[in-house]
Coordinates of C-alpha atoms and ligand atoms in Angstrom, one line a residue:
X1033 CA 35.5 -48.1 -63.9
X1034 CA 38.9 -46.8 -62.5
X1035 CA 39.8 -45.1 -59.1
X1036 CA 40.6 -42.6 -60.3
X1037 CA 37.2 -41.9 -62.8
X1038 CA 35.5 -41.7 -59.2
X1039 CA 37.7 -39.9 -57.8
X1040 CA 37.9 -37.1 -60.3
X1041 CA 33.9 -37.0 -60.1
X1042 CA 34.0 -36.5 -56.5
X1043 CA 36.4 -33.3 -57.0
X1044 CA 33.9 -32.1 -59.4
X1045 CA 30.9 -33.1 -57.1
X1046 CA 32.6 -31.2 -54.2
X1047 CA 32.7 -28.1 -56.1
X1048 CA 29.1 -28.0 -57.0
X1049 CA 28.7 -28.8 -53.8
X1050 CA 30.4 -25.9 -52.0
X1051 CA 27.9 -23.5 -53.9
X1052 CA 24.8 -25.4 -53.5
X1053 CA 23.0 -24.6 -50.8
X1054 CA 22.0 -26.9 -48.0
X1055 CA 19.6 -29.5 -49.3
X1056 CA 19.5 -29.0 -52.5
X1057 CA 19.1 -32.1 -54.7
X1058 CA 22.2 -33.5 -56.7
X1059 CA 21.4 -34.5 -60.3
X1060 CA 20.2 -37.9 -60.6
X1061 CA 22.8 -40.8 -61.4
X1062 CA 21.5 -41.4 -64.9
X1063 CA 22.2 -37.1 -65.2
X1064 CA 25.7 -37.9 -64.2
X1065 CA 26.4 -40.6 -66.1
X1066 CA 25.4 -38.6 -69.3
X1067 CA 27.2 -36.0 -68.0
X1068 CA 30.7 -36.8 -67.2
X1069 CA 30.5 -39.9 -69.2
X1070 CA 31.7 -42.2 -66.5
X1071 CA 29.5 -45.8 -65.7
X1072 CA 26.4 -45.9 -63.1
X1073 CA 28.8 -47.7 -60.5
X1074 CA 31.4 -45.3 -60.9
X1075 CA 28.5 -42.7 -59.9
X1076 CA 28.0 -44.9 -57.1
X1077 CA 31.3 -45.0 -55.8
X1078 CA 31.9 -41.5 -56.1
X1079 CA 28.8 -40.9 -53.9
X1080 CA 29.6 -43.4 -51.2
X1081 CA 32.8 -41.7 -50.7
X1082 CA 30.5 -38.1 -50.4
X1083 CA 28.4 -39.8 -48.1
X1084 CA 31.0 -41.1 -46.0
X1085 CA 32.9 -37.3 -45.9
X1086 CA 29.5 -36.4 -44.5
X1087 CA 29.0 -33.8 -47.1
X1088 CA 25.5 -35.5 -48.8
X1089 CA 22.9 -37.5 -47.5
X1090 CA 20.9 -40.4 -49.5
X1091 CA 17.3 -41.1 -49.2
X1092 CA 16.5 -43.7 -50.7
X1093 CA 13.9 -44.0 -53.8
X1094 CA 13.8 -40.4 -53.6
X1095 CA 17.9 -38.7 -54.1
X1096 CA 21.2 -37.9 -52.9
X1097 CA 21.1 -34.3 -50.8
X1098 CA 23.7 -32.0 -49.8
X1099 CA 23.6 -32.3 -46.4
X1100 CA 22.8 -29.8 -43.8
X1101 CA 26.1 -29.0 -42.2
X1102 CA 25.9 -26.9 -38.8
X1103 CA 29.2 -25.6 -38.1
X1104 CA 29.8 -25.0 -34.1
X1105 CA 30.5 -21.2 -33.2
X1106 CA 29.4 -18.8 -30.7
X1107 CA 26.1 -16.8 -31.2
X1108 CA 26.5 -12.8 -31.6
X1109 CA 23.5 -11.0 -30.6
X1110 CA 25.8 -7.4 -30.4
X1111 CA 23.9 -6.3 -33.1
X1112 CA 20.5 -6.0 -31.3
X1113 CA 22.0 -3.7 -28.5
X1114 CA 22.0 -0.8 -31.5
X1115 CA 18.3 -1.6 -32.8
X1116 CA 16.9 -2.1 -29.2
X1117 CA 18.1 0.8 -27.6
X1118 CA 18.7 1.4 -24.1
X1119 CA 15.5 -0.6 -22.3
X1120 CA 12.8 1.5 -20.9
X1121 CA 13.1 0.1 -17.1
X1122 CA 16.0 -1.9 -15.6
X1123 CA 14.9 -4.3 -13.0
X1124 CA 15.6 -8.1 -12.1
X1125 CA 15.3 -10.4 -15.2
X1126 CA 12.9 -12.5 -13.2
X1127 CA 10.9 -11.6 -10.2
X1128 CA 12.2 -13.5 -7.0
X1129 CA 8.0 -14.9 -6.4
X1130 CA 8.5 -16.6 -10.2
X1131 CA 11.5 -18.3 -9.8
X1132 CA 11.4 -22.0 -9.7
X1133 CA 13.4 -24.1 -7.0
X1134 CA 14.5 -27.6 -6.9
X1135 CA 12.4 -29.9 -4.0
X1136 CA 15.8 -29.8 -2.0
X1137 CA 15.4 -26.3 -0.8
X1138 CA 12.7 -24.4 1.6
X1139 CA 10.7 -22.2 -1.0
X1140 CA 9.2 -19.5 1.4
X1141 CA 9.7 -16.9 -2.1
X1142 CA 7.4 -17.8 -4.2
X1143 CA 3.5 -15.7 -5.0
X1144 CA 1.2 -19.1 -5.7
X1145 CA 0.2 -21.8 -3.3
X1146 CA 1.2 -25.2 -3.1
X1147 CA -0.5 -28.0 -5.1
X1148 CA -1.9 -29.8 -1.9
X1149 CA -3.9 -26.3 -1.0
X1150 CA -5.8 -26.5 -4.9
X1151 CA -9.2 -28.2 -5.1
X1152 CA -7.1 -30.7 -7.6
X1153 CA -9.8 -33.5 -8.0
X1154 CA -12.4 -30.6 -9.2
X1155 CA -9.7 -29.2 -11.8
X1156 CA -8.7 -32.7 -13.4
X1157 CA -12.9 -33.7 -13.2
X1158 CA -13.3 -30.0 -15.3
X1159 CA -11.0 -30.3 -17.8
X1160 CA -11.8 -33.8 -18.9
X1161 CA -15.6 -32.7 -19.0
X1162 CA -14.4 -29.2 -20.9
X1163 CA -11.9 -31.5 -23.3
X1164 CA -14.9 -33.8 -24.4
X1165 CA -17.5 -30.8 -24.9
X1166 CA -17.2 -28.1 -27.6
X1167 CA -15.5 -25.9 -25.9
X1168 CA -12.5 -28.1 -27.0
X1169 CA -12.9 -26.2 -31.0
X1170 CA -14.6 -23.3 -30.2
X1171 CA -14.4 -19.8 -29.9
X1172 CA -15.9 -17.8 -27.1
X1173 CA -17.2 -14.0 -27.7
X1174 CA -14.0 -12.2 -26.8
X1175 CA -15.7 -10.5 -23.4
X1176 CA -15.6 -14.0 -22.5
X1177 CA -17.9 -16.8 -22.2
X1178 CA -21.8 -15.5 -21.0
X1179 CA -22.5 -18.4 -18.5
X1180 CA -18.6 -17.1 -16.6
X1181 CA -19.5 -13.8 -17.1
X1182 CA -22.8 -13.7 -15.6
X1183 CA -20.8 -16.2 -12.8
X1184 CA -18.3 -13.1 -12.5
X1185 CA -20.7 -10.2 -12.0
X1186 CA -23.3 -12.6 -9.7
X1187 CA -20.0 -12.5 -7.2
X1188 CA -19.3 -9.0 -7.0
X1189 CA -22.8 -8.2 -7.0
X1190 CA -23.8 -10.5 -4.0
X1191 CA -20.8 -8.4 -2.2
X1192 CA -22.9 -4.7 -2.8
X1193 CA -25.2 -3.3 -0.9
X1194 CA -28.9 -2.7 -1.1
X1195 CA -29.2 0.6 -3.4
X1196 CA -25.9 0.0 -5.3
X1197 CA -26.6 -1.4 -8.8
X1198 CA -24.7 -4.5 -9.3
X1199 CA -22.7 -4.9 -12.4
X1200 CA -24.3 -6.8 -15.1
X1201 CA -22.9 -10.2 -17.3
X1202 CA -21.8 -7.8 -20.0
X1203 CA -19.5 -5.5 -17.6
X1204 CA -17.5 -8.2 -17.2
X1205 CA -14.1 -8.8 -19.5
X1206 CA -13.0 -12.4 -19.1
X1207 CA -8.9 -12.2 -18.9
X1208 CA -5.8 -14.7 -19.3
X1209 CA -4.9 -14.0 -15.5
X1210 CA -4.9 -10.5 -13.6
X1211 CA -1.3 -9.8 -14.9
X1212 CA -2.8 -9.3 -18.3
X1213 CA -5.6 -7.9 -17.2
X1214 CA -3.7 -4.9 -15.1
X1215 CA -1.0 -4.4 -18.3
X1216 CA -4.4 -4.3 -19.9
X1217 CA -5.9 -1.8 -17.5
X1218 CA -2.5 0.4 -17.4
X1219 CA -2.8 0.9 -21.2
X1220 CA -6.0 1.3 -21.4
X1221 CA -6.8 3.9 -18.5
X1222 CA -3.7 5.7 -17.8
X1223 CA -1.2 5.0 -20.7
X1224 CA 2.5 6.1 -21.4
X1225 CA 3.8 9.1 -20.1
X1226 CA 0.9 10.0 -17.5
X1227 CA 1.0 9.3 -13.7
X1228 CA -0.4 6.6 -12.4
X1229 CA -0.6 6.6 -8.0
X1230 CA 0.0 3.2 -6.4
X1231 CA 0.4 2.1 -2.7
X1232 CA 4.2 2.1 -1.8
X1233 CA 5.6 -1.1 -1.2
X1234 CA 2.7 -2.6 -3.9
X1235 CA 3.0 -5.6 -6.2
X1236 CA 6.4 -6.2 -7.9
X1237 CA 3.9 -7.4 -10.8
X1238 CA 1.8 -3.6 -11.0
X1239 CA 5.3 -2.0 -10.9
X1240 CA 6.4 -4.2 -14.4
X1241 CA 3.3 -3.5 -16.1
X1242 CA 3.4 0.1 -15.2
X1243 CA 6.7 0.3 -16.4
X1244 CA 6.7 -1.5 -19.6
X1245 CA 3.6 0.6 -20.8
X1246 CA 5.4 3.9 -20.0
X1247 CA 3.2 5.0 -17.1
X1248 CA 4.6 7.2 -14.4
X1249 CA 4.4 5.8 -11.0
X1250 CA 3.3 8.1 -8.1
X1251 CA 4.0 6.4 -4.8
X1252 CA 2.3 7.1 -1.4
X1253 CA 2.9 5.3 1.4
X1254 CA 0.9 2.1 2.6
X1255 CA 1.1 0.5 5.9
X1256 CA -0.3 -2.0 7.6
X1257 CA -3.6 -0.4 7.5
X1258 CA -3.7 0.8 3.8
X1259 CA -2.8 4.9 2.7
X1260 CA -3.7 8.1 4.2
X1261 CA -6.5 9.8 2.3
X1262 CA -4.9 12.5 3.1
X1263 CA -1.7 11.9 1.2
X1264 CA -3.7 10.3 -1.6
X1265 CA -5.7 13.2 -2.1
X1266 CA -2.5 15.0 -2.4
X1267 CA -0.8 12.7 -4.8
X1268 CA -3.5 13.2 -6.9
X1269 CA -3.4 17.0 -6.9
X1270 CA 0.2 16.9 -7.0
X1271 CA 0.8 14.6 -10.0
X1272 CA -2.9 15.2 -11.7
X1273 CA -3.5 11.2 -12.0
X1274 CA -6.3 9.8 -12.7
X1275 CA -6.5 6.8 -11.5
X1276 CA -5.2 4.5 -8.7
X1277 CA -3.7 1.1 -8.0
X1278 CA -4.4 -0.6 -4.6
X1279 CA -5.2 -3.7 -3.2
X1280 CA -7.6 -2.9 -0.4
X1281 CA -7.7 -6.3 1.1
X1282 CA -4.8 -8.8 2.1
X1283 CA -2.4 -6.2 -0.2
X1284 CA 0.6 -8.2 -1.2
X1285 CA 3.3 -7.5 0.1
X1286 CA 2.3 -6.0 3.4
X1287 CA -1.4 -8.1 4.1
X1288 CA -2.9 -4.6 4.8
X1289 CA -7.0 -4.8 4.9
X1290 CA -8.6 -1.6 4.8
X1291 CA -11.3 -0.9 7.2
X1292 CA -15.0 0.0 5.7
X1293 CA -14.0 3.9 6.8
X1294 CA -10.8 3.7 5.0
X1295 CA -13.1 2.4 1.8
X1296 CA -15.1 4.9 1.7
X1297 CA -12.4 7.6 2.3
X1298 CA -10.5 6.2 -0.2
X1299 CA -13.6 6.2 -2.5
X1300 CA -14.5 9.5 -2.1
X1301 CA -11.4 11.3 -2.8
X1302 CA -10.9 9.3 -5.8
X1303 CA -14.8 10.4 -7.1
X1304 CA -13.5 14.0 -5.7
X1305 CA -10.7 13.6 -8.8
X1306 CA -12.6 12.2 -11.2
X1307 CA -10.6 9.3 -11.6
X1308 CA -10.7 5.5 -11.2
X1309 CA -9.4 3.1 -8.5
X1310 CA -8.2 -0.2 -10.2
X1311 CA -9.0 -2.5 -7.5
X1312 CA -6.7 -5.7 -7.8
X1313 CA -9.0 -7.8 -5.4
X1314 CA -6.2 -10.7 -5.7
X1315 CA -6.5 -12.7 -2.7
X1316 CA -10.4 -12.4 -3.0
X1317 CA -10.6 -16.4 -1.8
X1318 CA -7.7 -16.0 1.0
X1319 CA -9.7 -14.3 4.2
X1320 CA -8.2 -15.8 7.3
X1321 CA -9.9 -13.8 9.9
X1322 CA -12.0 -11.4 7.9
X1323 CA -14.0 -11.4 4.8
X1324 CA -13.0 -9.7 1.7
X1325 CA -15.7 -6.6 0.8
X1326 CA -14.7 -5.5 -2.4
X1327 CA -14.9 -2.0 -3.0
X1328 CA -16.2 -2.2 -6.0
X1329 CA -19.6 -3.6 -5.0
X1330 CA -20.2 -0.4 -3.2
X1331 CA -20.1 2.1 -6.5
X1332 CA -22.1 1.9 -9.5
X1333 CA -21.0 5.1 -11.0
X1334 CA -18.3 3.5 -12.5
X1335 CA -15.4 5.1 -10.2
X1336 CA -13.9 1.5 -10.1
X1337 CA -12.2 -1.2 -12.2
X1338 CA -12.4 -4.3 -10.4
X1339 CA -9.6 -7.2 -10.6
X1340 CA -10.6 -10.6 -10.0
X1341 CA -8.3 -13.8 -10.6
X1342 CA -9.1 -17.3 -10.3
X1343 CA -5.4 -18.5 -11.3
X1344 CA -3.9 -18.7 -7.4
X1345 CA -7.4 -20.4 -5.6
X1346 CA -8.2 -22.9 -8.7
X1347 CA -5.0 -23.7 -10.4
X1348 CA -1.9 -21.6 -12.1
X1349 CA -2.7 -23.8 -15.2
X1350 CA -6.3 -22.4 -15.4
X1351 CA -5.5 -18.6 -16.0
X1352 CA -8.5 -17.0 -15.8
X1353 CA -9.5 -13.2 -14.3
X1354 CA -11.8 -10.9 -14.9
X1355 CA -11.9 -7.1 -15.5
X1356 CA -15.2 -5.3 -14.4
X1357 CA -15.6 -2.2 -15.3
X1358 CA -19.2 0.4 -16.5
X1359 CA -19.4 2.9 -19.4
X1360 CA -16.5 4.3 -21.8
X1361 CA -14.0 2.8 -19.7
X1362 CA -15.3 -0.8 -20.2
X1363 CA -15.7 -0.8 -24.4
X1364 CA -11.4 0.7 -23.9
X1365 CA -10.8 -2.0 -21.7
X1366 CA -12.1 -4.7 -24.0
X1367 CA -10.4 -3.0 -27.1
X1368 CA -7.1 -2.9 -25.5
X1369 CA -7.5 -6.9 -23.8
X1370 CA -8.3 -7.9 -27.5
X1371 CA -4.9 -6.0 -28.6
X1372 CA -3.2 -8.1 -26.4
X1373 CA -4.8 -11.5 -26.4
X1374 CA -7.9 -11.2 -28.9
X1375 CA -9.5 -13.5 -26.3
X1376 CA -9.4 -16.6 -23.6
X1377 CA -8.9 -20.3 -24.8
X1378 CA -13.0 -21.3 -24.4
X1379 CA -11.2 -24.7 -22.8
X1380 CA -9.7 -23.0 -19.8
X1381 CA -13.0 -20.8 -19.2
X1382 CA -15.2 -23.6 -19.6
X1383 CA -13.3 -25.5 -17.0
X1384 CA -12.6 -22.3 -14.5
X1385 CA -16.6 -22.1 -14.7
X1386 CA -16.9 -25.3 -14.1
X1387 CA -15.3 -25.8 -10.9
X1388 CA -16.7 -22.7 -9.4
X1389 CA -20.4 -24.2 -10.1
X1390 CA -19.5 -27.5 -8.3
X1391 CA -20.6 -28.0 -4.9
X1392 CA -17.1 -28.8 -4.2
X1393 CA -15.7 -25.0 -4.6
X1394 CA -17.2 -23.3 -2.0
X1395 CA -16.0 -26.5 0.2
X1396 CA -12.7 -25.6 -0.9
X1397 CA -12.7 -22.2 -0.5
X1398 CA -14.1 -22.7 3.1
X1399 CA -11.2 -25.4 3.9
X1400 CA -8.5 -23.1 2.5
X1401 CA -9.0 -20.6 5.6
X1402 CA -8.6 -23.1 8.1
X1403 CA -5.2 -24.5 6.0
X1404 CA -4.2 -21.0 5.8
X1405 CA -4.8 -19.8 9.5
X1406 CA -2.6 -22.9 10.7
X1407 CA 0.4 -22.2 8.4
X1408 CA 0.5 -18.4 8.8
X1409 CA 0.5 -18.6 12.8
X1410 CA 2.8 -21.8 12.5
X1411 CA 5.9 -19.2 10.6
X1412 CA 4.1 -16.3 12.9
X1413 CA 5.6 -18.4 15.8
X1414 CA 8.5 -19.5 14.4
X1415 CA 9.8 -16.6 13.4
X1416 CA 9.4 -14.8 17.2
X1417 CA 11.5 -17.5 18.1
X1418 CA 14.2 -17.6 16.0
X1419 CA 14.1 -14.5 14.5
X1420 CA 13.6 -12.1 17.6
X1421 CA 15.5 -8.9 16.0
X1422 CA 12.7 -9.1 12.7
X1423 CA 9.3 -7.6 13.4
X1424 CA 6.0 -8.0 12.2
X1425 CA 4.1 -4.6 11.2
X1426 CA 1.0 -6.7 11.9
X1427 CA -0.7 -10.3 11.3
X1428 CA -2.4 -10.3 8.3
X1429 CA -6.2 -11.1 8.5
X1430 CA -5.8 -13.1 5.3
X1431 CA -3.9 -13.7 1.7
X1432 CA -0.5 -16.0 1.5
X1433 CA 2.3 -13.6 2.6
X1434 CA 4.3 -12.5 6.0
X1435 CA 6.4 -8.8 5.1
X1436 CA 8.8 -9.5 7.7
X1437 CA 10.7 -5.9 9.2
X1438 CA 14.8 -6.6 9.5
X1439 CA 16.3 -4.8 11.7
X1440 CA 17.3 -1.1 9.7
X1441 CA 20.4 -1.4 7.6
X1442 CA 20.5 -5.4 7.1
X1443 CA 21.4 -5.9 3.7
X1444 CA 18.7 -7.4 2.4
X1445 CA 19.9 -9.1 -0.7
X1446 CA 23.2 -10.2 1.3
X1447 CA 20.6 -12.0 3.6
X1448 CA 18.2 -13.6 0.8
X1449 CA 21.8 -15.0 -0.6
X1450 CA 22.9 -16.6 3.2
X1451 CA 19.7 -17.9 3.4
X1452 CA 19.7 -19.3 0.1
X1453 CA 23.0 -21.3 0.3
X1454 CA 21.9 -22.6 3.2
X1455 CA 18.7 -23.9 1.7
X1456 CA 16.2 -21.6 2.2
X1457 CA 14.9 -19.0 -0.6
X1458 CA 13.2 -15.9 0.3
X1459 CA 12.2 -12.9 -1.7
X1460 CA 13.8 -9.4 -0.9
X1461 CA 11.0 -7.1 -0.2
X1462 CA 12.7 -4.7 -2.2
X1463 CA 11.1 -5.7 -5.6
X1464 CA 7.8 -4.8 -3.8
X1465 CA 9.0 -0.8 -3.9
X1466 CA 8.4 1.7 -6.3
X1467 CA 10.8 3.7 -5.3
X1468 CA 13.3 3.4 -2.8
X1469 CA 12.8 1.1 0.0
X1470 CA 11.7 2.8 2.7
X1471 CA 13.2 -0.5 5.0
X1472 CA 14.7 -3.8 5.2
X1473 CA 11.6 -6.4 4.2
X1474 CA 12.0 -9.7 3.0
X1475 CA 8.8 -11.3 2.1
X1476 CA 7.5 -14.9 3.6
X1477 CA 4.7 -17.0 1.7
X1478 CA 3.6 -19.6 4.2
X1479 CA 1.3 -21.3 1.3
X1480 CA 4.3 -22.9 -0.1
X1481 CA 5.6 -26.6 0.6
X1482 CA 6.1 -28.3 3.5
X1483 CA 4.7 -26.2 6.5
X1484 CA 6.3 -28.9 8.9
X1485 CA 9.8 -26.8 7.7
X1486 CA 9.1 -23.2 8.7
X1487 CA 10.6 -23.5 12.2
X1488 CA 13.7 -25.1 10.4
X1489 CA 13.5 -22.0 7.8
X1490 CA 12.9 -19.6 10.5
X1491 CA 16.2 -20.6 12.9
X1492 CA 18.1 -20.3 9.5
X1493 CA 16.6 -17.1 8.7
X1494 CA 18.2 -16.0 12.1
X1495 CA 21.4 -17.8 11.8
X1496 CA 22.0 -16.1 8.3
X1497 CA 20.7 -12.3 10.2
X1498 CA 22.9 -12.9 13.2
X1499 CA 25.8 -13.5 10.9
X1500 CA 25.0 -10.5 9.1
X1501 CA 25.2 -8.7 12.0
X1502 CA 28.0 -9.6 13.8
X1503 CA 30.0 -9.3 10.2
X1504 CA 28.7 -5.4 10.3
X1505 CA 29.7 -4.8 14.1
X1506 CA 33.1 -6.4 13.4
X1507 CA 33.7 -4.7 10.5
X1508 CA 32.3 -1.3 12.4
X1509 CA 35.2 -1.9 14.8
X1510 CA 37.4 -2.2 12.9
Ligands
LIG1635 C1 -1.4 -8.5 -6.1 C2 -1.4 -9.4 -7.3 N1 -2.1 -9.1 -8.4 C3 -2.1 -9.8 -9.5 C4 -1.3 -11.0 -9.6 C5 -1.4 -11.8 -10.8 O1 -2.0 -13.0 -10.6 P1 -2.6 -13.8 -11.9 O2 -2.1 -13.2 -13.1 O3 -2.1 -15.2 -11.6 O4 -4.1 -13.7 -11.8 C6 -0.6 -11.4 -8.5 C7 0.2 -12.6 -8.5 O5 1.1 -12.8 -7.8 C8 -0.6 -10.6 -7.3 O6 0.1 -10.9 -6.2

């Protein structure tokens, strides 16, 4: 064995190396012994000295590998800008209400409740009962499972009148949340390239889905009572639709809770246009000071396509919704859900149904009113305190959310970022509009964190304004 033996058998190994690819399997000593006629512990040497240039890896009792070298450079993605194209809608990356913030801040932004207002002890007691039964390794039918289904269509039909049919088990399309199930009901029943008429400001949410299935939004104007017939009835002539968005009670952004007359209105003119209402009944389990009456219990003719979610009363970890909906429009729904998600993890629907069969639900449902009535009048009051320039349109009777009026002109976004920095985050209602803001909004969800912080939130809130303000009078002066 000489020095140099090993060291001419590492040249020739580094060679074979540089055209092998990573991983591949150098030939066995025995191989390379035959080969380059040098001795076993020349072989040896020669592949310490690899080994220790990091360029092959042993593994003992099984080879010597070229080793898997990842060489440091910075990623170029340019490419996918020509096959992608210019995209279809350009909005924020991320919705303000999904962000996530660290414990150190005041979270009035976000669109779910806090932890300590979910029925926590009934979710954990479900999914241990749902992880130990079959639904653990099964599959469910993909409308969903019959026992939540018939749970589903008992609800809505307790809500209808005497003389309206209520909807039966099989009407019901079990859904992974109520986002998926209005992307599902945008492609479904409207789909890309035809108008689609929703309440302006509406869900940032409805406005995504719209958008990424092509639809054409129609806006009409919503205030704190809900739309104008009137204008809807226009829209629809207008723009040809068939079919409209709207929440009729506690609508997020603006809380608006339509009156029974406003219902009916509402009901008739879309049965005058042959065309469906999607009903996104969201904040079904969030009634403050009134009762949520859907609007689907009172038609059987299959006018609307009823929205009902579980995810923001139960748990965000137990996405489950449902999609009601009669005749033709029903079997399209169902296609287009099973296009999109084929169906619902059995686990998370066995759970969802049962919590809302334990005693303990309606408990929780009751109790949530009484949490949600203190923290909403708790901000209501702060806010006329330290934000006196900022109005309220009105009090909403129930849901999570406050669409505070700034004074005209405030630069919303300038605002949510003063706020920010100084430790509180709010959302700019301007993701809430269709079109152009028609006004300065920010949005407030008292059903976040710490209640005992909204005055604190609130006086910052009109610290950041007042700055705001007196920056824009200064620089008007000037
Ligand atoms: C009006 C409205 N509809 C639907 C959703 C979607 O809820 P989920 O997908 O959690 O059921 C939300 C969530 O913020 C909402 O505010």
């Amino acid at each position: 064995m000489s020095d140099d033996s090993s060291g001419r058998l590492v040249a020739v190994l580094r060679q074979w190396i540089a055209t092998a690819p990573p991983g591949a399997r150098l030939p066995s000593t025995r191989a390379l012994v035959a080969e380059h006629g040098v001795s076993p512990v020349t072989v040896q040497k020669a592949l310490r000295t690899l080994g220790a240039q990091g360029m092959v890896e042993s593994r003992p009792g099984v080879g010597t590998f070229v080793r898997t070298v990842r060489v440091p450079r910075a990623h170029d993605h340019g490419w996918q800008t020509a096959a992608l194209g210019a995209p279809p809608l350009r909005g924020p990356r991320l919705s303000t209400a999904l962000r996530t913030t660290s414990n150190d801040v005041i979270a009035l932004h976000s669109g779910y409740p806090d932890r300590e207002l979910l029925p926590e002890r009934l979710v954990r007691a479900a999914f241990t009962r749902a992880a130990r039964s079959d639904a653990a390794v099964s599959r469910p039918p993909a409308a969903g499972l019959p026992e939540l289904q018939a749970w589903f269509a008992g609800e809505l039909g307790a809500a209808g009148p005497v003389g309206v049919a209520p909807p039966s088990p099989s009407d019901v399309i079990v859904v992974p949340g109520s986002q998926s199930g209005l992307s599902t009901a945008f492609r479904a029943l409207v789909g890309a390239g035809r108008p689609l008429v929703v309440e302006s400001p509406t869900y940032w949410g409805a406005i995504l889905a719209a958008g990424q299935a092509g639809v054409q939004l129609v806006p009409v104007p919503s205030g704190p009572h809900g739309p104008d017939p009137d204008e809807l009835a226009r829209a629809f002539a207008r723009s040809g639709a068939r079919a409209f968005y709207a929440q009729p009670s506690f609508s997020n952004p603006t809380g608006a809770h339509w009156s029974p007359t406003l219902a009916d209105a509402v009901l008739d003119v879309v049965r005058q246009h042959g065309a469906f209402l999607i009903e996104d009944d969201w904040a079904h389990d969030f009634g403050i000071t009134a009762d949520p009456v859907p609007i689907a219990a009172r038609d059987d003719s299959g006018h609307v396509v009823y929205l009902r979610s579980l995810t923001k009363s139960m748990s965000p970890a137990v996405r489950i919704a449902a999609v009601i909906a009669r005749g033709p429009a029903r079997e399209r729904l169902l296609a287009a859900a099973q296009a999109e998600s084929m169906y619902v993890s059995t686990l998370l629907q066995a759970a969802a149904y049962d919590v809302v069969t334990q005693p303990g639900w309606r408990t929780h449902v009751t109790g949530l009113r009484q949490q949600l009535a203190a923290r909403r009048d708790l901000m209501v009051r702060a806010l006329a305190e330290h934000v006196p320039t900022a109005s309220l349109d009105a009090v909403p009777a129930g849901g999570l959310n406050l669409w505070l009026r700034l004074p005209d002109g405030t630069d919303v976004l300038a605002l949510a970022r003063g706020c920010e920095s100084a430790g509180v985050v709010v959302a700019p209602g301007d993701e809430w509009f269709p079109a152009e803001p028609t006004g300065a909004y920010v949005r407030l969800n008292y059903a976040g964190p710490d209640p005992g912080s909204f005055p604190e939130a609130a006086r910052i809130i009109g610290e950041t304004l007042e700055t705001l303000e007196m920056a824009s009078r200064r620089r008007l002066s000037d």
